XYZ file of C-alpha atoms in Angstrom:
242
model
C -15.780 22.728 -21.680
C -12.296 20.981 -21.803
C -11.458 19.253 -18.464
C -7.767 19.069 -17.503
C -6.292 15.907 -16.446
C -5.740 15.264 -12.801
C -2.534 16.973 -11.273
C -0.847 13.595 -10.748
C -1.438 12.466 -14.326
C -0.023 15.822 -15.708
C 3.154 15.270 -13.280
C 3.218 11.501 -14.310
C 3.684 12.550 -18.066
C 6.200 15.232 -17.265
C 8.384 12.890 -15.410
C 7.928 10.064 -17.854
C 8.871 12.673 -20.706
C 12.039 13.676 -18.762
C 12.946 10.114 -18.132
C 12.643 8.975 -21.844
C 14.420 12.071 -23.154
C 17.427 11.527 -20.741
C 16.948 14.383 -18.235
C 16.987 11.894 -15.583
C 19.506 9.378 -16.863
C 19.441 5.482 -16.299
C 20.821 4.671 -12.820
C 20.362 8.118 -11.560
C 18.859 8.597 -8.085
C 15.879 11.277 -8.167
C 15.847 14.175 -5.703
C 14.044 13.459 -2.330
C 10.322 13.788 -2.399
C 10.425 17.137 -0.636
C 12.852 18.438 -3.288
C 10.816 17.200 -6.119
C 7.484 18.254 -4.620
C 8.908 21.844 -4.246
C 10.286 21.742 -7.951
C 7.100 21.001 -9.473
C 4.800 22.839 -7.017
C 2.758 19.609 -5.846
C 1.949 18.171 -2.872
C 3.873 15.085 -1.603
C 0.734 12.885 -1.882
C 0.508 14.067 -5.680
C 4.040 13.318 -6.215
C 4.091 9.867 -4.530
C 1.149 8.776 -6.822
C 2.927 9.957 -9.984
C 5.970 8.085 -8.713
C 3.927 5.020 -8.261
C 2.639 5.129 -11.759
C 6.023 5.435 -13.210
C 7.171 2.545 -10.955
C 4.309 0.383 -12.244
C 5.556 1.065 -15.773
C 9.031 -0.305 -14.996
C 10.874 3.287 -15.318
C 11.465 3.686 -11.567
C 12.293 1.518 -8.489
C 12.194 2.456 -5.078
C 15.174 1.036 -3.193
C 15.446 0.794 0.717
C 18.095 3.114 2.058
C 18.872 4.543 -1.273
C 15.858 6.207 -2.610
C 14.131 6.522 -6.102
C 16.345 5.231 -9.063
C 15.647 5.434 -12.749
C 15.800 1.858 -14.084
C 14.588 2.047 -17.591
C 14.203 4.830 -20.232
C 11.212 3.064 -21.871
C 7.827 2.117 -20.283
C 7.446 -1.642 -19.957
C 4.469 -3.665 -21.007
C 2.263 -4.558 -18.146
C -1.182 -5.880 -17.510
C -3.376 -4.139 -15.138
C -6.709 -5.514 -13.874
C -9.150 -3.239 -12.042
C -11.805 -5.001 -9.952
C -15.397 -3.537 -10.633
C -15.642 -1.878 -7.112
C -13.979 -1.507 -3.809
C -16.294 -3.738 -1.912
C -15.334 -6.626 -4.186
C -11.706 -6.050 -3.582
C -12.308 -5.906 0.049
C -14.641 -8.896 0.418
C -12.098 -10.897 2.399
C -12.872 -8.742 5.548
C -16.612 -9.686 5.419
C -15.406 -13.268 5.507
C -12.868 -12.949 8.287
C -12.012 -11.478 11.665
C -8.891 -9.952 12.981
C -7.198 -10.874 16.256
C -5.265 -7.648 17.418
C -1.844 -8.694 18.884
C -0.516 -5.300 19.759
C -0.165 -1.730 18.788
C 2.395 1.120 19.296
C 3.366 4.367 17.905
C 6.337 4.243 15.761
C 8.392 7.305 14.208
C 8.762 8.039 10.643
C 11.416 5.915 9.121
C 11.462 3.381 11.768
C 10.288 0.512 9.487
C 11.258 -0.628 5.980
C 7.759 -1.409 5.496
C 6.886 2.154 5.295
C 9.166 2.596 2.118
C 9.833 6.059 3.038
C 6.168 7.443 3.610
C 5.928 10.061 6.114
C 3.140 11.003 8.423
C 2.862 15.015 9.055
C 2.573 14.050 12.824
C 6.048 12.389 12.643
C 4.617 8.932 13.679
C 2.360 6.102 12.598
C 0.086 3.738 14.752
C 1.522 0.129 14.051
C -0.817 -2.485 14.531
C 0.065 -6.258 14.373
C -2.704 -8.838 13.961
C -3.698 -12.378 12.835
C -6.576 -12.893 10.195
C -8.801 -15.985 10.729
C -11.463 -17.105 8.384
C -14.894 -17.666 9.641
C -15.187 -20.828 11.857
C -11.404 -21.547 11.542
C -9.192 -21.793 14.625
C -6.072 -21.387 12.658
C -4.957 -18.143 11.294
C -4.668 -17.763 7.705
C -2.566 -14.426 7.722
C -0.203 -12.491 9.778
C -0.236 -8.829 9.065
C 1.119 -5.461 10.265
C -0.620 -2.189 9.547
C 0.333 1.444 9.875
C -2.375 4.009 10.384
C -1.373 7.690 9.876
C -0.766 9.305 13.173
C -3.709 11.653 12.570
C -6.059 8.699 13.217
C -4.120 7.238 16.102
C -7.041 7.877 18.264
C -8.553 4.374 17.225
C -5.858 2.702 19.325
C -8.202 2.035 22.498
C -10.832 0.793 20.253
C -9.056 -1.636 18.025
C -10.912 -4.849 19.316
C -13.954 -3.239 17.638
C -12.316 -3.356 14.231
C -14.055 -6.707 13.364
C -12.455 -7.667 9.954
C -10.949 -4.442 8.894
C -9.269 -1.472 10.537
C -10.270 0.731 7.655
C -13.844 0.453 8.793
C -13.019 1.250 12.227
C -11.188 4.487 10.694
C -14.306 5.271 8.631
C -16.817 5.016 11.379
C -14.525 6.984 14.038
C -13.336 9.900 11.820
C -16.266 9.903 9.042
C -13.901 9.052 6.453
C -14.690 7.501 3.180
C -11.802 5.195 1.886
C -11.931 5.873 -1.940
C -8.831 4.284 -3.338
C -6.832 0.961 -2.811
C -3.719 0.255 -4.237
C -2.341 -3.442 -3.866
C 0.603 -5.539 -4.884
C 0.954 -9.323 -4.501
C 4.141 -10.996 -4.250
C 5.935 -14.066 -2.983
C 8.581 -14.644 -0.369
C 9.925 -16.545 2.807
C 7.811 -16.422 5.937
C 9.226 -13.714 8.339
C 10.595 -15.256 11.401
C 7.848 -13.285 13.652
C 5.199 -15.217 11.730
C 6.457 -18.742 11.746
C 4.912 -20.139 14.817
C 1.688 -18.043 14.467
C 0.977 -19.325 10.924
C 2.691 -22.813 11.817
C 5.131 -22.479 8.927
C 8.996 -22.699 8.835
C 11.330 -19.785 8.126
C 12.128 -21.235 4.832
C 8.549 -21.862 3.795
C 7.130 -19.579 0.940
C 4.112 -17.118 1.590
C 1.938 -14.950 -0.451
C 2.886 -11.464 0.500
C 0.141 -8.737 -0.112
C 0.787 -5.021 0.362
C -2.091 -2.591 0.445
C -2.235 1.237 0.471
C -5.630 2.785 1.432
C -6.386 6.431 0.542
C -9.125 9.010 1.385
C -8.895 11.154 -1.704
C -5.271 11.620 -2.279
C -4.382 11.245 1.578
C -2.671 7.965 2.499
C -4.576 6.617 5.519
C -3.261 3.174 6.076
C -0.559 0.768 4.912
C -1.017 -2.915 5.296
C 1.620 -5.546 4.860
C 0.400 -9.313 5.038
C 1.604 -12.565 4.440
C -0.642 -15.605 3.869
C -0.110 -19.335 4.009
C -0.204 -20.176 0.317
C -1.737 -23.630 0.972
C -4.811 -21.977 2.589
C -5.290 -18.742 0.479
C -5.978 -18.203 -3.087
C -6.513 -15.267 -5.356
C -8.951 -15.784 -8.101
C -10.233 -13.499 -10.574
C -13.314 -13.793 -12.915
C -12.831 -11.240 -15.943
C -15.379 -10.834 -18.597
C -13.813 -9.768 -22.023
C -15.899 -7.429 -24.395
C -16.429 -8.551 -27.679
C -14.287 -7.122 -30.416
């Protein structure tokens, strides 16, 4: 029996071919997500995953207030490292706690951190928080999270989140977070976090963005900044023999 590749993989290959063959030209802005999803007969979740794959290959770039633009007609060489399990990736949550600073409902498109992501409810639950390592009185991170409006019912119970909002989501709605997409970068400390982290507005920070999925449904978006003097990302990779 032949098993067909996932729909998002088929769509990724189709879009990749159109870009490399010039159907979508360099510098061209792609149609909106709604238009593309209708054109290919797929869900927006499937489309977004395909676009993310092509963005990781360097073919596309998502630009604020512009849209998705073709920036190359040849996939770039990239190195991807996959951790062995979801619990390993999220181990930080077991060694830390969250202090919830506030929460509110915000409409689609209200924050550039959403990068155009839309909830079917029309809004997201925005949660701001500080992360503390065990036994440490000084926060190591400031973060803002966006939970799909379908799950905004956790708002009265955020103080029960412990080290991770996603665990509260799983307990409350009987979900299983099955996929995590992360990106790490560097930037300057945002003004809102300077006093909280004890940093200046010109001090560098580590930026860690994450998207959490249940199946193909985007459940939570997290944007965190870490004090680089107190946070380190390390990997232990075993290479197989030739």
